[in-house]
């Protein structure tokens, strides 16, 4: 509460510059009763109102109630690190929370499935945009605030992070200095701060800069999916403790219902299950961890960002020929060559809505009875393409991912899986000062035909062993592709595809055809996992 008890706040997150703001507000005459970042938000609101938001350096979702004015103000950070949902119920009640499941027992809330979200999910592997799978429940989008007064809800964007590439990349030491400062800010805590460490350059570089005493890594018995060897080697090199949690296939599959429950909405990113175990392991020892989310979006890390520089000979073919070859390839089962032809047969604006594109519109028409094409994800990207019309292809893809994929998949599963174990996860790459530098990187400092995250790797090479700085992106690999061809996991999926719920939404015969195709050498595990994840989620929230 404020000193006069007029303002009351609830807050989820961390404000890393709260000490500087406390000093500034104290100099302006404010008296603090605590040394917490929560109280900074109250006094900051009293002093600056909405102009408090751009002064904040951190991750946050908060709600502030002005008792005299009867006004509710809610805000979410610029990247969407912390989630915030709201619902206007039929009786006029406004609900807000960090989790949708918090609404379920409220007497004013009526639980109904929003089936319109299913086609979008099947394309994206997560629930994109403002709407959710629960009718009437919406997300407060990243960089937005909400005001509720006199029975009216208004939402407004308060910040629009945008890439504005410059001509000259920063020197590696300049980039490192900004990242090191962010890492130090994110380590401020009353308790030990640990770190997640995979085999990739993002977490390796962050670990080298932050030097947490303990690090945690996930592994599998399947060698091609196991990143524990390079993680262990780096931890030894840096003199840090490293604990490796090997996930067995059985416990992975057994955890899927719990993961879908904690996610609130269906999530077909199999890495969410791995994160569930990684966070559980760390939570046995610590309360705060650092993680490398955001580096790919800010510094150009996804392999698909290499697309504009590869197979340029193909781009020289006439557009009508590429379009025709793409249309013909779309009739074939998915595969590396087929996917290439389909992708290159469309313009960037037509094909790109994120680094993971699952079911096409044609495939959804076959799979969803009665689908009429109103769930095409291009509806989510039109405004982004308009605002980036004069920029290079990599920057344009980054802007799409910054607005959709980062908050909808990457950050959401990180938040939900850490909160499921009462663990606070901090993401030093997603810092306003780091973004200011990354946003100005020229295209040549991000990706080319051979490499991604060029500037970041050059900076990392100053601190990391050469092999660690140059290691190719694996993307938190999970062996679901292989497990789907093994018993008892094939039968698990087949059983779920045979339940009544599957018939409510999908062409069941086609589901079994997809599974059989994968069993006999095809590769459609992502599509299968997407449907399976939805059905498991549906059982958690709408099952008998």
PDB file of N, CA and C in Angstrom, residues 435-476:
ATOM      1  N   UNK A 435      19.119  -4.473 -25.677  1.00  0.00           N
ATOM      2  CA  UNK A 435      18.318  -4.346 -26.895  1.00  0.00           C
ATOM      3  C   UNK A 435      18.692  -3.090 -27.686  1.00  0.00           C
ATOM      4  N   UNK A 436      18.965  -1.998 -26.989  1.00  0.00           N
ATOM      5  CA  UNK A 436      19.337  -0.768 -27.685  1.00  0.00           C
ATOM      6  C   UNK A 436      20.553  -0.996 -28.574  1.00  0.00           C
ATOM      7  N   UNK A 437      21.484  -1.807 -28.117  1.00  0.00           N
ATOM      8  CA  UNK A 437      22.667  -2.106 -28.917  1.00  0.00           C
ATOM      9  C   UNK A 437      22.334  -3.105 -30.034  1.00  0.00           C
ATOM     10  N   UNK A 438      21.594  -4.159 -29.686  1.00  0.00           N
ATOM     11  CA  UNK A 438      21.258  -5.191 -30.679  1.00  0.00           C
ATOM     12  C   UNK A 438      20.380  -4.641 -31.792  1.00  0.00           C
ATOM     13  N   UNK A 439      19.497  -3.713 -31.451  1.00  0.00           N
ATOM     14  CA  UNK A 439      18.568  -3.169 -32.445  1.00  0.00           C
ATOM     15  C   UNK A 439      19.288  -2.416 -33.555  1.00  0.00           C
ATOM     16  N   UNK A 440      20.495  -1.923 -33.272  1.00  0.00           N
ATOM     17  CA  UNK A 440      21.239  -1.132 -34.253  1.00  0.00           C
ATOM     18  C   UNK A 440      22.244  -1.963 -35.050  1.00  0.00           C
ATOM     19  N   UNK A 441      22.300  -3.269 -34.813  1.00  0.00           N
ATOM     20  CA  UNK A 441      23.251  -4.101 -35.549  1.00  0.00           C
ATOM     21  C   UNK A 441      22.930  -4.107 -37.041  1.00  0.00           C
ATOM     22  N   UNK A 442      23.920  -3.903 -37.897  1.00  0.00           N
ATOM     23  CA  UNK A 442      23.663  -4.047 -39.331  1.00  0.00           C
ATOM     24  C   UNK A 442      23.416  -5.506 -39.686  1.00  0.00           C
ATOM     25  N   UNK A 443      22.766  -5.753 -40.811  1.00  0.00           N
ATOM     26  CA  UNK A 443      22.415  -7.114 -41.213  1.00  0.00           C
ATOM     27  C   UNK A 443      23.643  -8.013 -41.275  1.00  0.00           C
ATOM     28  N   UNK A 444      24.759  -7.470 -41.734  1.00  0.00           N
ATOM     29  CA  UNK A 444      25.973  -8.279 -41.887  1.00  0.00           C
ATOM     30  C   UNK A 444      26.536  -8.753 -40.554  1.00  0.00           C
ATOM     31  N   UNK A 445      26.110  -8.146 -39.451  1.00  0.00           N
ATOM     32  CA  UNK A 445      26.584  -8.552 -38.127  1.00  0.00           C
ATOM     33  C   UNK A 445      25.674  -9.593 -37.484  1.00  0.00           C
ATOM     34  N   UNK A 446      24.639  -9.997 -38.218  1.00  0.00           N
ATOM     35  CA  UNK A 446      23.682 -10.945 -37.645  1.00  0.00           C
ATOM     36  C   UNK A 446      23.780 -12.339 -38.277  1.00  0.00           C
ATOM     37  N   UNK A 447      23.645 -12.427 -39.585  1.00  0.00           N
ATOM     38  CA  UNK A 447      23.640 -13.750 -40.213  1.00  0.00           C
ATOM     39  C   UNK A 447      24.189 -13.667 -41.625  1.00  0.00           C
ATOM     40  N   UNK A 448      24.726 -14.801 -42.092  1.00  0.00           N
ATOM     41  CA  UNK A 448      25.091 -14.965 -43.494  1.00  0.00           C
ATOM     42  C   UNK A 448      24.804 -16.409 -43.879  1.00  0.00           C
ATOM     43  N   UNK A 449      25.319 -16.868 -45.002  1.00  0.00           N
ATOM     44  CA  UNK A 449      25.000 -18.214 -45.469  1.00  0.00           C
ATOM     45  C   UNK A 449      25.551 -19.298 -44.553  1.00  0.00           C
ATOM     46  N   UNK A 450      26.594 -18.991 -43.797  1.00  0.00           N
ATOM     47  CA  UNK A 450      27.258 -20.019 -42.987  1.00  0.00           C
ATOM     48  C   UNK A 450      27.014 -19.885 -41.495  1.00  0.00           C
ATOM     49  N   UNK A 451      26.676 -18.696 -41.047  1.00  0.00           N
ATOM     50  CA  UNK A 451      26.719 -18.445 -39.610  1.00  0.00           C
ATOM     51  C   UNK A 451      25.552 -17.571 -39.164  1.00  0.00           C
ATOM     52  N   UNK A 452      25.146 -17.752 -37.915  1.00  0.00           N
ATOM     53  CA  UNK A 452      24.173 -16.880 -37.266  1.00  0.00           C
ATOM     54  C   UNK A 452      24.842 -16.186 -36.080  1.00  0.00           C
ATOM     55  N   UNK A 453      24.189 -15.161 -35.563  1.00  0.00           N
ATOM     56  CA  UNK A 453      24.671 -14.430 -34.375  1.00  0.00           C
ATOM     57  C   UNK A 453      26.144 -14.022 -34.524  1.00  0.00           C
ATOM     58  N   UNK A 454      26.469 -13.439 -35.655  1.00  0.00           N
ATOM     59  CA  UNK A 454      27.867 -13.151 -35.965  1.00  0.00           C
ATOM     60  C   UNK A 454      28.498 -12.232 -34.916  1.00  0.00           C
ATOM     61  N   UNK A 455      27.871 -11.108 -34.621  1.00  0.00           N
ATOM     62  CA  UNK A 455      28.442 -10.163 -33.658  1.00  0.00           C
ATOM     63  C   UNK A 455      28.535 -10.773 -32.261  1.00  0.00           C
ATOM     64  N   UNK A 456      27.506 -11.502 -31.873  1.00  0.00           N
ATOM     65  CA  UNK A 456      27.525 -12.119 -30.547  1.00  0.00           C
ATOM     66  C   UNK A 456      28.640 -13.155 -30.451  1.00  0.00           C
ATOM     67  N   UNK A 457      28.821 -13.945 -31.498  1.00  0.00           N
ATOM     68  CA  UNK A 457      29.885 -14.963 -31.482  1.00  0.00           C
ATOM     69  C   UNK A 457      31.269 -14.309 -31.442  1.00  0.00           C
ATOM     70  N   UNK A 458      31.424 -13.207 -32.155  1.00  0.00           N
ATOM     71  CA  UNK A 458      32.711 -12.511 -32.135  1.00  0.00           C
ATOM     72  C   UNK A 458      33.027 -11.994 -30.741  1.00  0.00           C
ATOM     73  N   UNK A 459      32.006 -11.476 -30.059  1.00  0.00           N
ATOM     74  CA  UNK A 459      32.214 -11.024 -28.682  1.00  0.00           C
ATOM     75  C   UNK A 459      32.489 -12.207 -27.766  1.00  0.00           C
ATOM     76  N   UNK A 460      31.736 -13.296 -27.949  1.00  0.00           N
ATOM     77  CA  UNK A 460      31.902 -14.475 -27.092  1.00  0.00           C
ATOM     78  C   UNK A 460      33.277 -15.105 -27.250  1.00  0.00           C
ATOM     79  N   UNK A 461      33.859 -15.000 -28.447  1.00  0.00           N
ATOM     80  CA  UNK A 461      35.173 -15.605 -28.708  1.00  0.00           C
ATOM     81  C   UNK A 461      36.265 -14.965 -27.861  1.00  0.00           C
ATOM     82  N   UNK A 462      36.011 -13.778 -27.318  1.00  0.00           N
ATOM     83  CA  UNK A 462      36.975 -13.133 -26.427  1.00  0.00           C
ATOM     84  C   UNK A 462      37.044 -13.826 -25.070  1.00  0.00           C
ATOM     85  N   UNK A 463      35.960 -14.519 -24.713  1.00  0.00           N
ATOM     86  CA  UNK A 463      35.837 -15.091 -23.370  1.00  0.00           C
ATOM     87  C   UNK A 463      35.759 -16.613 -23.373  1.00  0.00           C
ATOM     88  N   UNK A 464      35.090 -17.173 -24.388  1.00  0.00           N
ATOM     89  CA  UNK A 464      34.864 -18.613 -24.456  1.00  0.00           C
ATOM     90  C   UNK A 464      35.949 -19.317 -25.255  1.00  0.00           C
ATOM     91  N   UNK A 465      36.136 -20.629 -25.042  1.00  0.00           N
ATOM     92  CA  UNK A 465      36.966 -21.418 -25.951  1.00  0.00           C
ATOM     93  C   UNK A 465      36.398 -21.315 -27.369  1.00  0.00           C
ATOM     94  N   UNK A 466      37.240 -21.321 -28.406  1.00  0.00           N
ATOM     95  CA  UNK A 466      36.759 -21.133 -29.781  1.00  0.00           C
ATOM     96  C   UNK A 466      35.621 -22.061 -30.174  1.00  0.00           C
ATOM     97  N   UNK A 467      35.670 -23.324 -29.772  1.00  0.00           N
ATOM     98  CA  UNK A 467      34.628 -24.278 -30.159  1.00  0.00           C
ATOM     99  C   UNK A 467      33.282 -23.888 -29.571  1.00  0.00           C
ATOM    100  N   UNK A 468      33.276 -23.362 -28.359  1.00  0.00           N
ATOM    101  CA  UNK A 468      32.022 -22.969 -27.710  1.00  0.00           C
ATOM    102  C   UNK A 468      31.423 -21.743 -28.385  1.00  0.00           C
ATOM    103  N   UNK A 469      32.259 -20.790 -28.801  1.00  0.00           N
ATOM    104  CA  UNK A 469      31.751 -19.579 -29.445  1.00  0.00           C
ATOM    105  C   UNK A 469      31.200 -19.868 -30.831  1.00  0.00           C
ATOM    106  N   UNK A 470      31.734 -20.891 -31.499  1.00  0.00           N
ATOM    107  CA  UNK A 470      31.336 -21.184 -32.883  1.00  0.00           C
ATOM    108  C   UNK A 470      30.293 -22.279 -32.992  1.00  0.00           C
ATOM    109  N   UNK A 471      29.915 -22.902 -31.883  1.00  0.00           N
ATOM    110  CA  UNK A 471      29.036 -24.073 -31.956  1.00  0.00           C
ATOM    111  C   UNK A 471      27.702 -23.746 -32.617  1.00  0.00           C
ATOM    112  N   UNK A 472      27.265 -24.618 -33.527  1.00  0.00           N
ATOM    113  CA  UNK A 472      26.009 -24.408 -34.241  1.00  0.00           C
ATOM    114  C   UNK A 472      24.830 -24.509 -33.294  1.00  0.00           C
ATOM    115  N   UNK A 473      23.760 -23.799 -33.659  1.00  0.00           N
ATOM    116  CA  UNK A 473      22.553 -23.814 -32.842  1.00  0.00           C
ATOM    117  C   UNK A 473      21.842 -25.154 -32.959  1.00  0.00           C
ATOM    118  N   UNK A 474      21.504 -25.740 -31.810  1.00  0.00           N
ATOM    119  CA  UNK A 474      20.732 -26.977 -31.792  1.00  0.00           C
ATOM    120  C   UNK A 474      19.279 -26.733 -31.393  1.00  0.00           C
ATOM    121  N   UNK A 475      19.047 -25.670 -30.638  1.00  0.00           N
ATOM    122  CA  UNK A 475      17.664 -25.346 -30.305  1.00  0.00           C
ATOM    123  C   UNK A 475      17.053 -26.231 -29.243  1.00  0.00           C
ATOM    124  N   UNK A 476      17.815 -26.559 -28.181  1.00  0.00           N
ATOM    125  CA  UNK A 476      17.291 -27.360 -27.075  1.00  0.00           C
ATOM    126  C   UNK A 476      16.638 -28.634 -27.613  1.00  0.00           C
TER     127      UNK A 476
END
